[in-house]
Amino acid sequence: MATAAAASASEAEAEPKAGPEAEGEEDEAKAARARRKVLSRAVAAATYKTMGSEWDQQEEGVSESDGDEEYAMASSAESSPGEYEWGYDEEEKNQLEIERLEEQLSINVYDYNCHVDLIRLLRLEGELTKVRMARQKMSEIFPLTEELWLEWLHDETSMAMDGLDREHVYDLFERAVKDYICPNIWLEYGQYSVGGIGQKGGLEKVRSVFERALSSVGLHMTKGLAIWEAYREFESAIAEAARPMAGFLSPSDWEQTFDSQLEKVHSLFRRQLAIPLYDMEATFAEYEEWSEDPIPESVIQSYNKALQQLEKYKPYEEALLQAEAPRLAEYQAYIDFEMKIGDPARIQLIFERALVENCLVPDLWIRYSQYLDRQLKVKDLVLSAHSRAVRNCPWTVALWSRYLLALERHGVEHRVISVTFEKALSAGFIQATDYVEIWQAYLDYLRRRVDFKQDSSKELEELRSAFARALEYLKQEVEERFNESGDPSCLIMQNWARIEARLCNNMQKARELWDSIMTRGNAKFANMWLEYYNLERAHGDTQHCRKALHRAVQCTSDYPEHVCEVLLTMERTEGTLEDWDIAVQKTETRLARVNEQRIKAAEKEAALAQQEEEKVEQRKRARAEKKALKKKKKIRGADKHRADEDDEKEWGDDEEEQPSKRRRVENSVPPAGEAEPGSEANLSGSSAPTATEPPSELKEVRVGARRRDVPKVPHDSSKDGVTVFVSNLPYGLGEPAATLRPLFEACGDVVEVRPIFSNRGDFRGYCYVEFREEAAALQALQLDRQSVEGRPMFVSPCVDKSKNPDFKVFRYSTALEKHKLFVSGLPFSCTKEELEEICKAHGTVKDIRLVTNRAGKPKGLAYVEYENESQASQAVLKMDGMTIRENVIKVAISNPPQRKVPEKPEARRASGSALLPRQVYGARGKGRTQLSLLPRALQRPSAATAQAENGPAVPPAGATPATTEAPKMSNADFAKLLLRK
């Protein structure tokens, strides 16, 4: 039984190691034997110390230091990296690299890979003090992986000599098990604690560690078995060590010690068999063999129930075993399954298992913390999960906001919450709006602390100073970094003004804040003025309401009619006759000025449209004249040719008349002896067939020779699943089928390659490739953008567009991708390798895509995908504005603008825009000749679609559809409008 536990522990320990070479089976066997020897001797020593001195320890040859030394030898045997012989040059090279890494960390302490490289080099150089400091610094900033912790723990356990060193190692183990769920670290922790069993309280320490390990990873279906067996081995070893003492103890003491120890082993067997774990059958058989009494029926029932549960979990566990890391989709399905069952311990375990491999996925952390906040509500678990979430994904503002709420929800001290907020500000968010969001979350927390029944308090002053600091921070820090405020509508100032007005009854401060809001470019928006007016209406007086509306009438430029209507409504219900007269005069003057400005804008727009029409007419006339000139030359040449044929007929030529009209094909080459249109002979107008011109039969043969006898092969839509559509091929491709077949045969068995030709036999640049199996067609999609004779080939699924008109293939995401960068301004000669060399200095580069046109020529743009969002944000700070071959590049987080989808006729009618002339735009948007003849000043959007720059506009009170839609006008009506005196 001891052998099985040690072997399983060794297997579980060897799995996560990623050293340069795996140790041999012989070394593993030696390590396992050493561990078993240490375990049995340490247990024997503890039994001697706890049960009496009659049992002679010296006969066994065991001491406390022996156990520690042998455990250290076993640990070092597994973790020793081996002996390296470094030459002087290589050692000096390592020292220079260490200095470079230290300097780089002094500039950017959040460089994860730099920390890892520095620890590796210091460990190779044997710098004990420095490697400890480097590990300590990294663990304070980042959570360490299981491999990094095991390496650190093995180094420290091999050097632990006395009780103080052992306590230091215990502290390291406690820190290690908090970062991620790590069965192998728990196993190491339990086995290391066995080495200190001879110390005071050592036996209780071992049992405490194993019990905590079972509560943490005991439900792990694939790795929990090693923890159960190691704990059971420990208790069994104590029971075996107590047997020789039967002759030295009274029957009552013997029953109290030995029988109680056997009951502990029985209890562990029963607890383990009630949990669905792999190899349960072997555990049950082992229990039957070990137990002297028959197994109780209740234990058998629990075992059978666990077996049934195991069958339900097996599909999800097998999916994890078959998939490749990070297996996010498989873990998500597993989590959904556990959530339906509703066992909190298992739900927590599967979340923790998923986060080990997906620790940089913010959405997974959010889902986990949300479950803990709403379901478990255990303070230690909730706060631990939130803390680890922000350490793994510090760039995600949603995690910090949830963390602040959780701290407040569980009554954490104000000092701790303030420190957490300061850490959030230094986390390095990648958007200006993120800083506004975190400030709002913190200000909301401070507001909830204030007792507004008191006129003044320490909390209220802290809230006001925090508002002032937030405005200063956004102005100095955020605007300088992002070249934008992140808060164009001044939401923070609006909240501050509402608090001062509604909760503090301080309208003077609220008015000062609104004056500042309006001076920041918001005075032109009607909805901002109406927000201020509503605040004055609720907490101010009529005089300030009137003043605000008078200012709004003068300043508003988007919807002046609206604020004018509000002013008149207020004066109608509350104002005097004098107030009414002033309001009417002011609104009429303002609206007359607005109408005048709109008429001028309409005239300017009409003049531009007329100029554009004149240019279009000029171009049309020029094309018509050019076309007429060509036609006249062609007729002149045809008349000359007809005269020659008449001469031939006069001499008795009875041949059938041949057609003289020939189709011109773009890029076609005229036959020898035939002049091209526009050549010197044609321009003189005296071109005539020479004596060497072939007869009409020979012309017909030559024309037919240029035609290719290409059979029409109709496309079979039933084979779309095994067919791919290949486009953007060179038009001059000689034999498309022969050229493409070897390329696609690498993906699977090709049935047919069908290139598409024109009527004259010219290749049209696209074809269909049909495979025998669907898997081969899917594999062929990977050849998309591969170069064929210097031109990128497009490979897409074969879809019938008539049946799927909305189908569009675009292989790249058009949404915000925080781990991907958009680089512009690159030199056209910049290669992918050169750009990768520049980018990999700031993190792990997963992919680089240079943007090209359809001919494969670079456009000076690129997309760079990093391993995580943190590396991408650091690369933006370092690379934006960098100079590459005299080109200053721009670097930003990839966030392509949304493509404008043309409105359908139904949508145009529903939105009230059916009165506007329909515009048909090309693939690149509206052309210069596609200007609307209706001035923009008259194209008023309906109230349902009108929206101001900083928020939705409020529709005018009592507005009717007739007042919000532009009337239908003909060209004659429009001309009368402009010429009216």
mmCIF file with all atom_site columns, N, CA, C and O in Angstrom, residues 9-29:
data_model
loop_
_atom_site.group_PDB
_atom_site.id
_atom_site.type_symbol
_atom_site.label_atom_id
_atom_site.label_alt_id
_atom_site.label_comp_id
_atom_site.label_asym_id
_atom_site.label_entity_id
_atom_site.label_seq_id
_atom_site.pdbx_PDB_ins_code
_atom_site.Cartn_x
_atom_site.Cartn_y
_atom_site.Cartn_z
_atom_site.occupancy
_atom_site.B_iso_or_equiv
_atom_site.pdbx_formal_charge
_atom_site.auth_seq_id
_atom_site.auth_comp_id
_atom_site.auth_asym_id
_atom_site.auth_atom_id
_atom_site.pdbx_PDB_model_num
ATOM 1  N N  . ALA A 1 9  ? 2.085  9.432  -6.000  1.00 0.00 ? 9  ALA A N  1
ATOM 2  C CA . ALA A 1 9  ? 2.590  10.772 -5.699  1.00 0.00 ? 9  ALA A CA 1
ATOM 3  C C  . ALA A 1 9  ? 3.684  11.167 -6.662  1.00 0.00 ? 9  ALA A C  1
ATOM 4  O O  . ALA A 1 9  ? 3.749  12.302 -7.133  1.00 0.00 ? 9  ALA A O  1
ATOM 5  N N  . SER A 1 10 ? 4.559  10.197 -6.969  1.00 0.00 ? 10 SER A N  1
ATOM 6  C CA . SER A 1 10 ? 5.631  10.502 -7.918  1.00 0.00 ? 10 SER A CA 1
ATOM 7  C C  . SER A 1 10 ? 5.094  10.840 -9.290  1.00 0.00 ? 10 SER A C  1
ATOM 8  O O  . SER A 1 10 ? 5.561  11.752 -9.960  1.00 0.00 ? 10 SER A O  1
ATOM 9  N N  . GLU A 1 11 ? 4.048  10.104 -9.750  1.00 0.00 ? 11 GLU A N  1
ATOM 10 C CA . GLU A 1 11 ? 3.458  10.402 -11.062 1.00 0.00 ? 11 GLU A CA 1
ATOM 11 C C  . GLU A 1 11 ? 2.812  11.767 -11.083 1.00 0.00 ? 11 GLU A C  1
ATOM 12 O O  . GLU A 1 11 ? 2.968  12.526 -12.037 1.00 0.00 ? 11 GLU A O  1
ATOM 13 N N  . ALA A 1 12 ? 2.082  12.088 -10.036 1.00 0.00 ? 12 ALA A N  1
ATOM 14 C CA . ALA A 1 12 ? 1.418  13.394 -9.992  1.00 0.00 ? 12 ALA A CA 1
ATOM 15 C C  . ALA A 1 12 ? 2.432  14.513 -9.959  1.00 0.00 ? 12 ALA A C  1
ATOM 16 O O  . ALA A 1 12 ? 2.198  15.599 -10.471 1.00 0.00 ? 12 ALA A O  1
ATOM 17 N N  . GLU A 1 13 ? 3.594  14.245 -9.346  1.00 0.00 ? 13 GLU A N  1
ATOM 18 C CA . GLU A 1 13 ? 4.594  15.285 -9.245  1.00 0.00 ? 13 GLU A CA 1
ATOM 19 C C  . GLU A 1 13 ? 5.348  15.476 -10.540 1.00 0.00 ? 13 GLU A C  1
ATOM 20 O O  . GLU A 1 13 ? 5.716  16.576 -10.914 1.00 0.00 ? 13 GLU A O  1
ATOM 21 N N  . ALA A 1 14 ? 5.547  14.387 -11.253 1.00 0.00 ? 14 ALA A N  1
ATOM 22 C CA . ALA A 1 14 ? 6.324  14.479 -12.480 1.00 0.00 ? 14 ALA A CA 1
ATOM 23 C C  . ALA A 1 14 ? 5.552  15.103 -13.609 1.00 0.00 ? 14 ALA A C  1
ATOM 24 O O  . ALA A 1 14 ? 6.118  15.605 -14.559 1.00 0.00 ? 14 ALA A O  1
ATOM 25 N N  . GLU A 1 15 ? 4.227  15.123 -13.542 1.00 0.00 ? 15 GLU A N  1
ATOM 26 C CA . GLU A 1 15 ? 3.400  15.599 -14.669 1.00 0.00 ? 15 GLU A CA 1
ATOM 27 C C  . GLU A 1 15 ? 3.611  17.067 -15.007 1.00 0.00 ? 15 GLU A C  1
ATOM 28 O O  . GLU A 1 15 ? 3.786  17.412 -16.161 1.00 0.00 ? 15 GLU A O  1
ATOM 29 N N  . PRO A 1 16 ? 3.607  18.013 -14.019 1.00 0.00 ? 16 PRO A N  1
ATOM 30 C CA . PRO A 1 16 ? 3.673  19.413 -14.423 1.00 0.00 ? 16 PRO A CA 1
ATOM 31 C C  . PRO A 1 16 ? 5.057  19.912 -14.749 1.00 0.00 ? 16 PRO A C  1
ATOM 32 O O  . PRO A 1 16 ? 5.201  21.038 -15.184 1.00 0.00 ? 16 PRO A O  1
ATOM 33 N N  . LYS A 1 17 ? 6.092  19.105 -14.500 1.00 0.00 ? 17 LYS A N  1
ATOM 34 C CA . LYS A 1 17 ? 7.434  19.614 -14.709 1.00 0.00 ? 17 LYS A CA 1
ATOM 35 C C  . LYS A 1 17 ? 7.720  19.765 -16.192 1.00 0.00 ? 17 LYS A C  1
ATOM 36 O O  . LYS A 1 17 ? 7.368  18.933 -16.992 1.00 0.00 ? 17 LYS A O  1
ATOM 37 N N  . ALA A 1 18 ? 8.373  20.876 -16.490 1.00 0.00 ? 18 ALA A N  1
ATOM 38 C CA . ALA A 1 18 ? 8.700  21.160 -17.882 1.00 0.00 ? 18 ALA A CA 1
ATOM 39 C C  . ALA A 1 18 ? 10.185 21.415 -18.019 1.00 0.00 ? 18 ALA A C  1
ATOM 40 O O  . ALA A 1 18 ? 10.613 22.346 -18.660 1.00 0.00 ? 18 ALA A O  1
ATOM 41 N N  . GLY A 1 19 ? 11.012 20.604 -17.363 1.00 0.00 ? 19 GLY A N  1
ATOM 42 C CA . GLY A 1 19 ? 12.444 20.774 -17.437 1.00 0.00 ? 19 GLY A CA 1
ATOM 43 C C  . GLY A 1 19 ? 12.974 20.414 -18.792 1.00 0.00 ? 19 GLY A C  1
ATOM 44 O O  . GLY A 1 19 ? 12.265 19.956 -19.671 1.00 0.00 ? 19 GLY A O  1
ATOM 45 N N  . PRO A 1 20 ? 14.284 20.583 -18.992 1.00 0.00 ? 20 PRO A N  1
ATOM 46 C CA . PRO A 1 20 ? 14.834 20.286 -20.314 1.00 0.00 ? 20 PRO A CA 1
ATOM 47 C C  . PRO A 1 20 ? 14.732 18.814 -20.692 1.00 0.00 ? 20 PRO A C  1
ATOM 48 O O  . PRO A 1 20 ? 14.519 18.486 -21.840 1.00 0.00 ? 20 PRO A O  1
ATOM 49 N N  . GLU A 1 21 ? 14.839 17.908 -19.724 1.00 0.00 ? 21 GLU A N  1
ATOM 50 C CA . GLU A 1 21 ? 14.721 16.480 -20.026 1.00 0.00 ? 21 GLU A CA 1
ATOM 51 C C  . GLU A 1 21 ? 14.049 15.796 -18.836 1.00 0.00 ? 21 GLU A C  1
ATOM 52 O O  . GLU A 1 21 ? 14.264 16.125 -17.679 1.00 0.00 ? 21 GLU A O  1
ATOM 53 N N  . ALA A 1 22 ? 13.191 14.828 -19.109 1.00 0.00 ? 22 ALA A N  1
ATOM 54 C CA . ALA A 1 22 ? 12.545 14.066 -18.040 1.00 0.00 ? 22 ALA A CA 1
ATOM 55 C C  . ALA A 1 22 ? 13.548 13.086 -17.455 1.00 0.00 ? 22 ALA A C  1
ATOM 56 O O  . ALA A 1 22 ? 14.378 12.511 -18.159 1.00 0.00 ? 22 ALA A O  1
ATOM 57 N N  . GLU A 1 23 ? 13.482 12.867 -16.145 1.00 0.00 ? 23 GLU A N  1
ATOM 58 C CA . GLU A 1 23 ? 14.389 11.914 -15.522 1.00 0.00 ? 23 GLU A CA 1
ATOM 59 C C  . GLU A 1 23 ? 13.984 10.500 -15.867 1.00 0.00 ? 23 GLU A C  1
ATOM 60 O O  . GLU A 1 23 ? 12.825 10.216 -16.152 1.00 0.00 ? 23 GLU A O  1
ATOM 61 N N  . GLY A 1 24 ? 14.931 9.604  -15.801 1.00 0.00 ? 24 GLY A N  1
ATOM 62 C CA . GLY A 1 24 ? 14.679 8.224  -16.164 1.00 0.00 ? 24 GLY A CA 1
ATOM 63 C C  . GLY A 1 24 ? 13.863 7.487  -15.122 1.00 0.00 ? 24 GLY A C  1
ATOM 64 O O  . GLY A 1 24 ? 13.680 7.953  -13.995 1.00 0.00 ? 24 GLY A O  1
ATOM 65 N N  . GLU A 1 25 ? 13.384 6.346  -15.519 1.00 0.00 ? 25 GLU A N  1
ATOM 66 C CA . GLU A 1 25 ? 12.570 5.547  -14.607 1.00 0.00 ? 25 GLU A CA 1
ATOM 67 C C  . GLU A 1 25 ? 13.399 5.107  -13.393 1.00 0.00 ? 25 GLU A C  1
ATOM 68 O O  . GLU A 1 25 ? 12.889 5.003  -12.278 1.00 0.00 ? 25 GLU A O  1
ATOM 69 N N  . GLU A 1 26 ? 14.685 4.871  -13.588 1.00 0.00 ? 26 GLU A N  1
ATOM 70 C CA . GLU A 1 26 ? 15.520 4.429  -12.472 1.00 0.00 ? 26 GLU A CA 1
ATOM 71 C C  . GLU A 1 26 ? 15.644 5.521  -11.422 1.00 0.00 ? 26 GLU A C  1
ATOM 72 O O  . GLU A 1 26 ? 15.577 5.251  -10.214 1.00 0.00 ? 26 GLU A O  1
ATOM 73 N N  . ASP A 1 27 ? 15.803 6.775  -11.857 1.00 0.00 ? 27 ASP A N  1
ATOM 74 C CA . ASP A 1 27 ? 15.888 7.882  -10.902 1.00 0.00 ? 27 ASP A CA 1
ATOM 75 C C  . ASP A 1 27 ? 14.571 8.052  -10.153 1.00 0.00 ? 27 ASP A C  1
ATOM 76 O O  . ASP A 1 27 ? 14.557 8.337  -8.945  1.00 0.00 ? 27 ASP A O  1
ATOM 77 N N  . GLU A 1 28 ? 13.452 7.900  -10.854 1.00 0.00 ? 28 GLU A N  1
ATOM 78 C CA . GLU A 1 28 ? 12.159 8.023  -10.193 1.00 0.00 ? 28 GLU A CA 1
ATOM 79 C C  . GLU A 1 28 ? 11.972 6.930  -9.147  1.00 0.00 ? 28 GLU A C  1
ATOM 80 O O  . GLU A 1 28 ? 11.432 7.169  -8.056  1.00 0.00 ? 28 GLU A O  1
ATOM 81 N N  . ALA A 1 29 ? 12.399 5.727  -9.473  1.00 0.00 ? 29 ALA A N  1
ATOM 82 C CA . ALA A 1 29 ? 12.270 4.627  -8.517  1.00 0.00 ? 29 ALA A CA 1
ATOM 83 C C  . ALA A 1 29 ? 13.115 4.892  -7.270  1.00 0.00 ? 29 ALA A C  1
ATOM 84 O O  . ALA A 1 29 ? 12.676 4.657  -6.135  1.00 0.00 ? 29 ALA A O  1
#
